[in-house]
Tab-separated table of C-alpha atoms and ligand atoms in Angstrom:
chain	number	residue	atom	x	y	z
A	22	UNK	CA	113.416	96.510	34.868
A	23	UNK	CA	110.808	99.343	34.169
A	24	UNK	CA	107.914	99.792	36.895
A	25	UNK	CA	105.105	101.816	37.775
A	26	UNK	CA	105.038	102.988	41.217
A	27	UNK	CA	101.463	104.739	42.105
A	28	UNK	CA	102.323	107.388	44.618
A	29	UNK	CA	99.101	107.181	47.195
A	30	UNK	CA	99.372	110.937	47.843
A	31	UNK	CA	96.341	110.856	45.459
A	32	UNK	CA	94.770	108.189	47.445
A	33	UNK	CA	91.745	108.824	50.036
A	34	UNK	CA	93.983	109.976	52.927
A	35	UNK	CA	91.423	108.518	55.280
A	36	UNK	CA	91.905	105.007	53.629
A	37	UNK	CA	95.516	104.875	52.416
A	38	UNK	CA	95.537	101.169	53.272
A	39	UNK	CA	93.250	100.713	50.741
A	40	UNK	CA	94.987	102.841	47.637
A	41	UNK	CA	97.713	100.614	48.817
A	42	UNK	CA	95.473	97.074	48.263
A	43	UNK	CA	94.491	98.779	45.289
A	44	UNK	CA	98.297	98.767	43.600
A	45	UNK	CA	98.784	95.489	45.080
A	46	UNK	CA	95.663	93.850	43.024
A	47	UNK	CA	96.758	95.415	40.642
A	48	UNK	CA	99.911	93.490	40.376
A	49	UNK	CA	102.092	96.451	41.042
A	50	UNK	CA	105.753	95.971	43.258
A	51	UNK	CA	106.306	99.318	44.259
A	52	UNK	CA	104.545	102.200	46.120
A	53	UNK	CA	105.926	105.711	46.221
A	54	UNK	CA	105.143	107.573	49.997
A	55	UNK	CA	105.637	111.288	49.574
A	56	UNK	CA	106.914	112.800	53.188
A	57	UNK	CA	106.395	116.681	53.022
A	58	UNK	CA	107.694	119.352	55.787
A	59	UNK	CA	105.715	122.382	55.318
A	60	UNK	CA	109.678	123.847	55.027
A	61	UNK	CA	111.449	122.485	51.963
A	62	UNK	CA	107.959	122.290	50.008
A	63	UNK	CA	104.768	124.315	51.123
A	64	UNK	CA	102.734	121.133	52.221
A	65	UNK	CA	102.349	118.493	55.094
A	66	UNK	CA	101.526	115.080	53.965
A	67	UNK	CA	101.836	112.088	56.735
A	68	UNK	CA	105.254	110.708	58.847
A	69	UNK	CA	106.878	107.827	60.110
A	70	UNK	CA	104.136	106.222	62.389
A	71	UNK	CA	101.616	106.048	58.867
A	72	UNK	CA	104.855	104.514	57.171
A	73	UNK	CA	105.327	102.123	59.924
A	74	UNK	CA	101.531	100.543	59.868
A	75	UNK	CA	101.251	100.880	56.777
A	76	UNK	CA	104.238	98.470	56.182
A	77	UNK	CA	102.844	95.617	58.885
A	78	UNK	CA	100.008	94.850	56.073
A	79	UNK	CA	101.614	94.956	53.129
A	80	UNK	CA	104.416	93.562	51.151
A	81	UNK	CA	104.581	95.938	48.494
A	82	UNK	CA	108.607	98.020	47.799
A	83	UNK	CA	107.938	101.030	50.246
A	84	UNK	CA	109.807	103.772	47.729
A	85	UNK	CA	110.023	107.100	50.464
A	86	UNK	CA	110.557	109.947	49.083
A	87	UNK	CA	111.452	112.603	51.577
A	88	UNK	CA	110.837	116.278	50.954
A	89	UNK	CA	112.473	117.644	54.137
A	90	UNK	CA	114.450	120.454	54.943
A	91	UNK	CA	116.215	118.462	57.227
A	92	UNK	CA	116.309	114.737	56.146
A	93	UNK	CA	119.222	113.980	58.847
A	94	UNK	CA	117.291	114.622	61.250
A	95	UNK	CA	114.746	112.007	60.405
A	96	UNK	CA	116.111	109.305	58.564
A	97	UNK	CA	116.185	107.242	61.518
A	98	UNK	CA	112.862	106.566	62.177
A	99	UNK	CA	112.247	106.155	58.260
A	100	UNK	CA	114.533	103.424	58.326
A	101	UNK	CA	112.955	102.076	61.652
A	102	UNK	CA	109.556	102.587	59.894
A	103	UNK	CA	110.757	99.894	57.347
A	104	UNK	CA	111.222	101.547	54.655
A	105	UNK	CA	112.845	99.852	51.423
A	106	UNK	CA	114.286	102.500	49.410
A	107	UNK	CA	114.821	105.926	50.954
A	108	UNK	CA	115.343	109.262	48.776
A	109	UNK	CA	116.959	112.632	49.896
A	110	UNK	CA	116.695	115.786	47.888
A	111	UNK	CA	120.211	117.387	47.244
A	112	UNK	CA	119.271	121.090	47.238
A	113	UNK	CA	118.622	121.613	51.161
A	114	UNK	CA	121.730	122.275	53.564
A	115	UNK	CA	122.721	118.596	55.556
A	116	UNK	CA	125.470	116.402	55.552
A	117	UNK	CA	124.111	114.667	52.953
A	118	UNK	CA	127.299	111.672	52.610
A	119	UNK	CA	126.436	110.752	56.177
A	120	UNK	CA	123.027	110.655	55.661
A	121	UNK	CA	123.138	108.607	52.693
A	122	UNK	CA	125.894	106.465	54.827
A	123	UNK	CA	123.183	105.881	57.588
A	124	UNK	CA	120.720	104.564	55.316
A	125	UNK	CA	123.243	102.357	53.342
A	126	UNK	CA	124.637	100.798	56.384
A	127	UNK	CA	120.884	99.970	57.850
A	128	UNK	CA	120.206	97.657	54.738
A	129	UNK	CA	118.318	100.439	53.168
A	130	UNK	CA	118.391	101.222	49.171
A	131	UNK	CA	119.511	104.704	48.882
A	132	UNK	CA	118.200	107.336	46.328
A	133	UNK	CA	118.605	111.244	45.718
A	134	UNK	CA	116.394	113.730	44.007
A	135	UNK	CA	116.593	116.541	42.273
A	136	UNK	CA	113.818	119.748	41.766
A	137	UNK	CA	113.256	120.446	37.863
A	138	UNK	CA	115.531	123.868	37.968
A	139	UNK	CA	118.179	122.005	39.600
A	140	UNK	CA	121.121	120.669	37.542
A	141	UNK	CA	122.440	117.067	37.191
A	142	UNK	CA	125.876	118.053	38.325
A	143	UNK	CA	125.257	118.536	41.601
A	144	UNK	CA	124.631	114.620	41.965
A	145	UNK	CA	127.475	113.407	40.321
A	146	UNK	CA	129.467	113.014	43.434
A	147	UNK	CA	126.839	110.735	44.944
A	148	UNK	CA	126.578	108.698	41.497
A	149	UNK	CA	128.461	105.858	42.948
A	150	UNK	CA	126.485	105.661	46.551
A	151	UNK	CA	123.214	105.532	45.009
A	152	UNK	CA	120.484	102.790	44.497
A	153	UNK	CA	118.275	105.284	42.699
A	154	UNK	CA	118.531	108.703	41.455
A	155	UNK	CA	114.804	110.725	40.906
A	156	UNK	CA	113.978	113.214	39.076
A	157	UNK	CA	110.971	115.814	39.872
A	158	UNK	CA	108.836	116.717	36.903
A	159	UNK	CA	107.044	119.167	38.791
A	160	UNK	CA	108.017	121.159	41.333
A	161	UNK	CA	107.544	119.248	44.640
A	162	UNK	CA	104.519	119.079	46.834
A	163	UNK	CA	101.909	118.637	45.542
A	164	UNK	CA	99.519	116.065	42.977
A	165	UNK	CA	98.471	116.797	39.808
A	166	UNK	CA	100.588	119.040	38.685
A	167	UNK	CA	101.546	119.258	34.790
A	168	UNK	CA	104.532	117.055	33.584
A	169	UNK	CA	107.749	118.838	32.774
A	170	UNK	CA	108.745	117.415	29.719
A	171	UNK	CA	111.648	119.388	29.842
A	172	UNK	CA	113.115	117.417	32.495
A	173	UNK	CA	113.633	114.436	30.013
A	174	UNK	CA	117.031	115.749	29.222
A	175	UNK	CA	118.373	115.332	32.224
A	176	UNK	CA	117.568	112.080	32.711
A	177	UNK	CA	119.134	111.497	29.271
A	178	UNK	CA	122.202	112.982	30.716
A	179	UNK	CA	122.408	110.550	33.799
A	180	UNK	CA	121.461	107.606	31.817
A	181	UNK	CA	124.753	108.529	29.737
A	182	UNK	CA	126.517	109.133	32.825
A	183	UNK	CA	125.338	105.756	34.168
A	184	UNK	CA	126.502	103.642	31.152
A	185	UNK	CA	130.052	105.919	31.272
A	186	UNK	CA	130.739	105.613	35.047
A	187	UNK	CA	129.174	101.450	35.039
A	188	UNK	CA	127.023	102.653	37.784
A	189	UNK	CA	123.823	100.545	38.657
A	190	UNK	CA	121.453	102.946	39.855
A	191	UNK	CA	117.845	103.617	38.893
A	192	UNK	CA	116.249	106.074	37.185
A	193	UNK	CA	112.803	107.503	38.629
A	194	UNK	CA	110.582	110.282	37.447
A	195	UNK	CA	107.617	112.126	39.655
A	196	UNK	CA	105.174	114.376	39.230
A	197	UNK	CA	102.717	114.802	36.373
A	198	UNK	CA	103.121	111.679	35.021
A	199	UNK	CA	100.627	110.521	32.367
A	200	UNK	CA	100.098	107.504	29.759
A	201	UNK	CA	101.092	109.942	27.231
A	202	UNK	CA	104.371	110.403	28.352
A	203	UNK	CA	105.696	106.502	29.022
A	204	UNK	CA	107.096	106.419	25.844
A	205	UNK	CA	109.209	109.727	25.882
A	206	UNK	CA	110.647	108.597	29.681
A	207	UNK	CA	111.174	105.109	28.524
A	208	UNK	CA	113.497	106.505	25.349
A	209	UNK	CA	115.454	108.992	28.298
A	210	UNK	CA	116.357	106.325	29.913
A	211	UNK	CA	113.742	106.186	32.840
A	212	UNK	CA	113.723	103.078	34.976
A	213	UNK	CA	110.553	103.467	37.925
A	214	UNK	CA	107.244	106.192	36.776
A	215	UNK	CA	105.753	107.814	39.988
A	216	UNK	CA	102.182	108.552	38.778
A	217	UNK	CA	99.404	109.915	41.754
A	218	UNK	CA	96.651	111.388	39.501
A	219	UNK	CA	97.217	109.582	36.740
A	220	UNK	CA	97.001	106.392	38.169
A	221	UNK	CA	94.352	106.765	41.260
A	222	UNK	CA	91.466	108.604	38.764
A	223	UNK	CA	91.407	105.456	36.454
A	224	UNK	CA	89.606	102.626	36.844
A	225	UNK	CA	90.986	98.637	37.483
A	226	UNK	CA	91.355	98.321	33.426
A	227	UNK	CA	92.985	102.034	32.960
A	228	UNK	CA	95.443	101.034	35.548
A	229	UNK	CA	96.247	98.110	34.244
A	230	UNK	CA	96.811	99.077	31.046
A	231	UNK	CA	99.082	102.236	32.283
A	232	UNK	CA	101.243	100.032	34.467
A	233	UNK	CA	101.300	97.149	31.081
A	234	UNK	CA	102.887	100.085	29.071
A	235	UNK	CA	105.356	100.482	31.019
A	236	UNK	CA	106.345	97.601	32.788
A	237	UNK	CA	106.239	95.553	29.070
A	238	UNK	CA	108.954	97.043	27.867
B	26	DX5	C1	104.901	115.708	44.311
B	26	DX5	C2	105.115	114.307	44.812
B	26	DX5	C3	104.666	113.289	43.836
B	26	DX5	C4	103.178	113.289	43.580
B	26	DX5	C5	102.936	112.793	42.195
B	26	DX5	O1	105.367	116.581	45.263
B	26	DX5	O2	106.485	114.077	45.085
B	26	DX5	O3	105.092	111.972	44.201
B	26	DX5	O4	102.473	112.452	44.461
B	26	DX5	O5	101.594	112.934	41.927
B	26	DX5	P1	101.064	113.276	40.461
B	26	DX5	O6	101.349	112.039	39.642
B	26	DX5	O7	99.631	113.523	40.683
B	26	DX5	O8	101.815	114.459	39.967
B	27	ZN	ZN1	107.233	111.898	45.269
């Protein structure tokens, strides 16, 4: 399974209902919804109640990613908010087995992200818990950033890790994401491409033809 997921961060904040419609015509299953703390990243973005509407009109795979300092504290209401799929970044300070037990145990896919200068080992332990691990090509917090080709490796390394350890998880990249580089993720290993930018600025045909290249293979 390889999928696009447009991340409406680079939608029209006053109309995010619609940058969601717009995915959703566009025959995409998946929408990534980046939750920023002004603490673990230097930027606010929106919170559980614009999760929560935005889930009573549509049907699309809510994919959260949270970039909080303190993800245990708000899990909860991310799960109440509906939800799908619910990723927790691994470098702040939490009980992060508990947290990833809470969202398990409320039906919830589970996934766990790393920055670009953090290394894969620090996830291992959570390989076998995990619905989905992501990996930031930029540094998080903000769209349009450039891609971090770098961070290809690593995914290499947890796609060899996966196939070792018979794990199931997913494979996600974010941040930077461009056309140009679907074919370079694809070969690492890369299951589900976050795009913002990329994907908002083209038109119905661009879109389509982004989403094709990946989800074709
Ligand atoms: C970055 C966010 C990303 C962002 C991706 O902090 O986690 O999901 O929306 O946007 P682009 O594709 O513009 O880098
Ligand atoms: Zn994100």
């Amino acid at each position: 399974m390889k999928i696009l997921a447009p991340s409406i961060l680079a939608g029209n904040h006053a109309h995010l209902l619609q940058a969601l419609e717009v995915a959703e015509e566009d025959g995409r299953k998946w929408i990534h919804l980046d939750i920023m703390d002004g603490h673990f990243v230097p930027n606010l973005s929106f919170g559980p109640q614009t999760v929560a509407d935005l889930r009573k009109e549509s049907k699309l795979f809510f994919d959260v990613h949270l970039m909080l300092d303190q993800p245990d504290r708000y899990v909860d209401s991310f799960i109440q908010a509906g939800s799908d799929l619910i990723s927790i970044h691994l470098e702040p300070k939490y009980d992060h087995n508990a947290t990833l037990d809470k969202i398990k145990k409320a039906g919830v896919q589970t996934g766990m992200v790393i920055n670009p200068d953090t290394s894969v080992e620090g996830l291992i332990p959570y390989l076998d818990q995990l619905d989905l691990v992501l990996l930031m090509t930029v540094f998080p917090g903000f769209g349009g950033q450039k891609f971090l080709e770098s961070v290809l490796e690593k995914a290499q390394v947890i796609a060899d890790l996966r196939k070792e350890n018979q794990n199931n998880f997913l494979i996600e990249v974010d941040g930077g994401v461009g056309p140009e580089h679907v074919t370079a993720c694809l070969k690492s290993g890369v299951d589900i491409i976050v795009a913002g930018t990329a994907y908002y600025e083209r038109d119905q045909a661009g879109r389509k033809e982004f989403a094709e290249a990946i989800e074709l293979n």
